[in-house]
């Protein structure tokens, strides 16, 4: 590089003019009054007909103003006492770029805000409301979210800028008349705004006072495979949505759709779990004449581990056929292997099967054998249930109890005179092996005697001083012995309390108990019959 | 003392055709599948005997029992013998109550080590 060589003799005037005209900026030579003495080509283009710089600025040194729709920036450079050079720059491009950047920032900020608000909830209704509120506040004058049609009806949620959301339902036919909506609900890519005829929108889509729709945009809310719905944007100002606005609406719709479909999935799961759990909840025990019944169910702490403990009590049921025998009173308590929905489903199956079977076969032993056959699943021979069944028949002032165990800890009896005995019912767990061993035991419950069925969660509850010791069968028997003379409900409550103290807030398996007590003779210790009732 | 890790499985091969899995800790809902998987991998072709040493087990819940059933069925299905040793008094009680002692064949496999624990 040799650098710029300044010539000592100036080039001819026409060449100097050519140099000036070659610059993009307007260049003006003015006298000390501002009168323009010389202007280059750019100056003639930007400032046509200008005679003096004073016409466009009072400031002696600089100006920033718009002229003929162009943002201009002028700067004065003194040449000598009598002359100034003004350069005027056309800022149209920079201004547009800055505006674009600001707009982009605003859009990004909106999307960030939208994502934040949309992810704040796993409730479908709230996600949809948030979607219309955000869209009405930032993207259009009105926004409507239309949910996928169900039974020829279409649910919608809408909001007009500045007012609260509304919800409603319209006929599927009306929804189909909204331009582009059927396509959006079918998951097709959005039709460009300029192709949508906003005059075809049914009047019911927007509130009565909204007025004429100037522009319409319909975008799918993408879901998991199928759309979660569609977003309709309406603007009063005529003229289609710009491409950048359509793009922003699509990005927003993608996020909103994701949030809504996640909420739907979550809700489905919650509902499924709730249905399964509802089936496992302890039943309202029936009233059975001459017995006090009390149950307690304490599911494992971890909600995801809904367990498989259950109990039921069936009152004596008249035979379905005139020749048959009546189904005797029966109590049952069982424990299905594992936790979670799988265990819940199996527990539900066991309960339903049992409910039906007992009407045909009331004797505990054959009942367990049939149940075992019914539950055997050749594909999965590791699922099982352990249970205790007790059939009860009135016997004078007490009851004769025939108990059978399918691999379950033996029921305990608390005698009215004191002392706890185990009912010697033994057997194989249900659902694993073809022929099972069942040894039934028959015992008599006299007035004031109490029969306790319980799940192994009770004596396996870990706690105590070291926090790891099982409550144990012996401790359970001792605890039960301390419940003499108590009504069934109180016994269950006390045992629950004792185990609760033992585990002291630590995690535990499901714990289920069912206490069945023959009311004591009133004359014996002054019991009033009314006090039996609350044991239900 | 028992440490807090839920289940530890130690695998040994006294000879080419025999696998012994020694368990310690808790065999429950959280660890049952781990044992089933481990046993499944251990049952390679040529193994004719699978034995579980349960002397170190502290907890065995219903999921644990299910795992034992699963493994015994898998082993026998592959033509291998299945045995459990080191059955603690507590586990023996559970096996008796559930009637699994006859299903798993442990009644016949009563060995000295089980006796030593009771």
PDB file of N, CA, C and O in Angstrom, chain B residues 43-72:
ATOM      1  N   UNK B  43     -28.742 -67.523  34.357  1.00  0.00           N
ATOM      2  CA  UNK B  43     -29.187 -68.817  33.824  1.00  0.00           C
ATOM      3  C   UNK B  43     -28.755 -68.963  32.366  1.00  0.00           C
ATOM      4  O   UNK B  43     -29.574 -68.971  31.456  1.00  0.00           O
ATOM      5  N   UNK B  44     -27.466 -69.084  32.155  1.00  0.00           N
ATOM      6  CA  UNK B  44     -26.948 -69.238  30.803  1.00  0.00           C
ATOM      7  C   UNK B  44     -27.062 -70.719  30.409  1.00  0.00           C
ATOM      8  O   UNK B  44     -27.207 -71.574  31.277  1.00  0.00           O
ATOM      9  N   UNK B  45     -26.998 -71.019  29.101  1.00  0.00           N
ATOM     10  CA  UNK B  45     -27.072 -72.420  28.682  1.00  0.00           C
ATOM     11  C   UNK B  45     -25.966 -73.220  29.372  1.00  0.00           C
ATOM     12  O   UNK B  45     -24.848 -72.738  29.526  1.00  0.00           O
ATOM     13  N   UNK B  46     -26.316 -74.400  29.785  1.00  0.00           N
ATOM     14  CA  UNK B  46     -25.319 -75.236  30.449  1.00  0.00           C
ATOM     15  C   UNK B  46     -25.440 -75.193  31.959  1.00  0.00           C
ATOM     16  O   UNK B  46     -24.856 -76.017  32.664  1.00  0.00           O
ATOM     17  N   UNK B  47     -26.182 -74.236  32.475  1.00  0.00           N
ATOM     18  CA  UNK B  47     -26.379 -74.181  33.931  1.00  0.00           C
ATOM     19  C   UNK B  47     -27.463 -75.190  34.301  1.00  0.00           C
ATOM     20  O   UNK B  47     -28.564 -75.150  33.759  1.00  0.00           O
ATOM     21  N   UNK B  48     -27.145 -76.082  35.202  1.00  0.00           N
ATOM     22  CA  UNK B  48     -28.127 -77.104  35.562  1.00  0.00           C
ATOM     23  C   UNK B  48     -28.607 -76.952  36.999  1.00  0.00           C
ATOM     24  O   UNK B  48     -29.465 -77.686  37.455  1.00  0.00           O
ATOM     25  N   UNK B  49     -28.041 -76.003  37.690  1.00  0.00           N
ATOM     26  CA  UNK B  49     -28.456 -75.830  39.085  1.00  0.00           C
ATOM     27  C   UNK B  49     -28.347 -74.366  39.503  1.00  0.00           C
ATOM     28  O   UNK B  49     -27.306 -73.733  39.344  1.00  0.00           O
ATOM     29  N   UNK B  50     -29.482 -73.841  39.989  1.00  0.00           N
ATOM     30  CA  UNK B  50     -29.477 -72.469  40.497  1.00  0.00           C
ATOM     31  C   UNK B  50     -29.849 -72.516  41.967  1.00  0.00           C
ATOM     32  O   UNK B  50     -30.844 -73.142  42.359  1.00  0.00           O
ATOM     33  N   UNK B  51     -29.036 -71.884  42.757  1.00  0.00           N
ATOM     34  CA  UNK B  51     -29.288 -71.905  44.197  1.00  0.00           C
ATOM     35  C   UNK B  51     -29.252 -70.473  44.727  1.00  0.00           C
ATOM     36  O   UNK B  51     -28.393 -69.674  44.351  1.00  0.00           O
ATOM     37  N   UNK B  52     -30.228 -70.145  45.551  1.00  0.00           N
ATOM     38  CA  UNK B  52     -30.251 -68.819  46.167  1.00  0.00           C
ATOM     39  C   UNK B  52     -29.907 -68.970  47.641  1.00  0.00           C
ATOM     40  O   UNK B  52     -30.555 -69.732  48.362  1.00  0.00           O
ATOM     41  N   UNK B  53     -28.872 -68.242  48.059  1.00  0.00           N
ATOM     42  CA  UNK B  53     -28.532 -68.230  49.482  1.00  0.00           C
ATOM     43  C   UNK B  53     -29.186 -67.000  50.093  1.00  0.00           C
ATOM     44  O   UNK B  53     -28.810 -65.867  49.787  1.00  0.00           O
ATOM     45  N   UNK B  54     -30.183 -67.225  50.928  1.00  0.00           N
ATOM     46  CA  UNK B  54     -30.992 -66.118  51.432  1.00  0.00           C
ATOM     47  C   UNK B  54     -30.627 -65.731  52.863  1.00  0.00           C
ATOM     48  O   UNK B  54     -31.356 -64.986  53.517  1.00  0.00           O
ATOM     49  N   UNK B  55     -29.484 -66.245  53.354  1.00  0.00           N
ATOM     50  CA  UNK B  55     -29.185 -66.037  54.784  1.00  0.00           C
ATOM     51  C   UNK B  55     -29.002 -64.557  55.127  1.00  0.00           C
ATOM     52  O   UNK B  55     -29.189 -64.174  56.274  1.00  0.00           O
ATOM     53  N   UNK B  56     -28.666 -63.735  54.110  1.00  0.00           N
ATOM     54  CA  UNK B  56     -28.451 -62.319  54.409  1.00  0.00           C
ATOM     55  C   UNK B  56     -29.690 -61.447  54.184  1.00  0.00           C
ATOM     56  O   UNK B  56     -29.622 -60.231  54.326  1.00  0.00           O
ATOM     57  N   UNK B  57     -30.788 -62.076  53.851  1.00  0.00           N
ATOM     58  CA  UNK B  57     -31.999 -61.284  53.569  1.00  0.00           C
ATOM     59  C   UNK B  57     -32.585 -60.734  54.862  1.00  0.00           C
ATOM     60  O   UNK B  57     -32.757 -61.451  55.837  1.00  0.00           O
ATOM     61  N   UNK B  58     -32.924 -59.485  54.810  1.00  0.00           N
ATOM     62  CA  UNK B  58     -33.510 -58.863  55.995  1.00  0.00           C
ATOM     63  C   UNK B  58     -35.025 -58.736  55.847  1.00  0.00           C
ATOM     64  O   UNK B  58     -35.784 -59.050  56.741  1.00  0.00           O
ATOM     65  N   UNK B  59     -35.427 -58.286  54.656  1.00  0.00           N
ATOM     66  CA  UNK B  59     -36.857 -58.150  54.384  1.00  0.00           C
ATOM     67  C   UNK B  59     -37.181 -58.955  53.133  1.00  0.00           C
ATOM     68  O   UNK B  59     -36.410 -58.952  52.176  1.00  0.00           O
ATOM     69  N   UNK B  60     -38.284 -59.670  53.145  1.00  0.00           N
ATOM     70  CA  UNK B  60     -38.789 -60.261  51.914  1.00  0.00           C
ATOM     71  C   UNK B  60     -40.294 -60.040  51.916  1.00  0.00           C
ATOM     72  O   UNK B  60     -41.016 -60.623  52.720  1.00  0.00           O
ATOM     73  N   UNK B  61     -40.750 -59.144  51.048  1.00  0.00           N
ATOM     74  CA  UNK B  61     -42.187 -58.864  51.028  1.00  0.00           C
ATOM     75  C   UNK B  61     -42.854 -59.646  49.903  1.00  0.00           C
ATOM     76  O   UNK B  61     -42.229 -60.507  49.273  1.00  0.00           O
ATOM     77  N   UNK B  62     -44.107 -59.334  49.619  1.00  0.00           N
ATOM     78  CA  UNK B  62     -44.844 -60.130  48.638  1.00  0.00           C
ATOM     79  C   UNK B  62     -44.216 -60.025  47.245  1.00  0.00           C
ATOM     80  O   UNK B  62     -44.191 -60.991  46.497  1.00  0.00           O
ATOM     81  N   UNK B  63     -43.664 -58.859  46.914  1.00  0.00           N
ATOM     82  CA  UNK B  63     -42.982 -58.734  45.627  1.00  0.00           C
ATOM     83  C   UNK B  63     -41.739 -59.618  45.602  1.00  0.00           C
ATOM     84  O   UNK B  63     -41.376 -60.173  44.562  1.00  0.00           O
ATOM     85  N   UNK B  64     -41.090 -59.734  46.753  1.00  0.00           N
ATOM     86  CA  UNK B  64     -39.923 -60.601  46.869  1.00  0.00           C
ATOM     87  C   UNK B  64     -40.316 -62.057  46.655  1.00  0.00           C
ATOM     88  O   UNK B  64     -39.638 -62.798  45.933  1.00  0.00           O
ATOM     89  N   UNK B  65     -41.443 -62.448  47.256  1.00  0.00           N
ATOM     90  CA  UNK B  65     -41.929 -63.818  47.066  1.00  0.00           C
ATOM     91  C   UNK B  65     -42.223 -64.057  45.595  1.00  0.00           C
ATOM     92  O   UNK B  65     -41.909 -65.113  45.040  1.00  0.00           O
ATOM     93  N   UNK B  66     -42.832 -63.068  44.975  1.00  0.00           N
ATOM     94  CA  UNK B  66     -43.158 -63.180  43.559  1.00  0.00           C
ATOM     95  C   UNK B  66     -41.886 -63.393  42.744  1.00  0.00           C
ATOM     96  O   UNK B  66     -41.865 -64.199  41.812  1.00  0.00           O
ATOM     97  N   UNK B  67     -40.821 -62.683  43.110  1.00  0.00           N
ATOM     98  CA  UNK B  67     -39.549 -62.850  42.401  1.00  0.00           C
ATOM     99  C   UNK B  67     -39.016 -64.266  42.581  1.00  0.00           C
ATOM    100  O   UNK B  67     -38.526 -64.880  41.627  1.00  0.00           O
ATOM    101  N   UNK B  68     -39.133 -64.796  43.799  1.00  0.00           N
ATOM    102  CA  UNK B  68     -38.650 -66.162  44.052  1.00  0.00           C
ATOM    103  C   UNK B  68     -39.437 -67.172  43.216  1.00  0.00           C
ATOM    104  O   UNK B  68     -38.869 -68.093  42.637  1.00  0.00           O
ATOM    105  N   UNK B  69     -40.764 -66.953  43.135  1.00  0.00           N
ATOM    106  CA  UNK B  69     -41.595 -67.847  42.317  1.00  0.00           C
ATOM    107  C   UNK B  69     -41.150 -67.764  40.859  1.00  0.00           C
ATOM    108  O   UNK B  69     -40.940 -68.773  40.186  1.00  0.00           O
ATOM    109  N   UNK B  70     -40.995 -66.535  40.393  1.00  0.00           N
ATOM    110  CA  UNK B  70     -40.605 -66.309  39.005  1.00  0.00           C
ATOM    111  C   UNK B  70     -39.303 -67.041  38.677  1.00  0.00           C
ATOM    112  O   UNK B  70     -39.200 -67.744  37.672  1.00  0.00           O
ATOM    113  N   UNK B  71     -38.314 -66.865  39.539  1.00  0.00           N
ATOM    114  CA  UNK B  71     -36.995 -67.446  39.270  1.00  0.00           C
ATOM    115  C   UNK B  71     -37.056 -68.968  39.306  1.00  0.00           C
ATOM    116  O   UNK B  71     -36.466 -69.654  38.473  1.00  0.00           O
ATOM    117  N   UNK B  72     -37.817 -69.508  40.283  1.00  0.00           N
ATOM    118  CA  UNK B  72     -37.901 -70.973  40.371  1.00  0.00           C
ATOM    119  C   UNK B  72     -38.544 -71.524  39.107  1.00  0.00           C
ATOM    120  O   UNK B  72     -38.108 -72.551  38.567  1.00  0.00           O
TER     121      UNK B  72
END
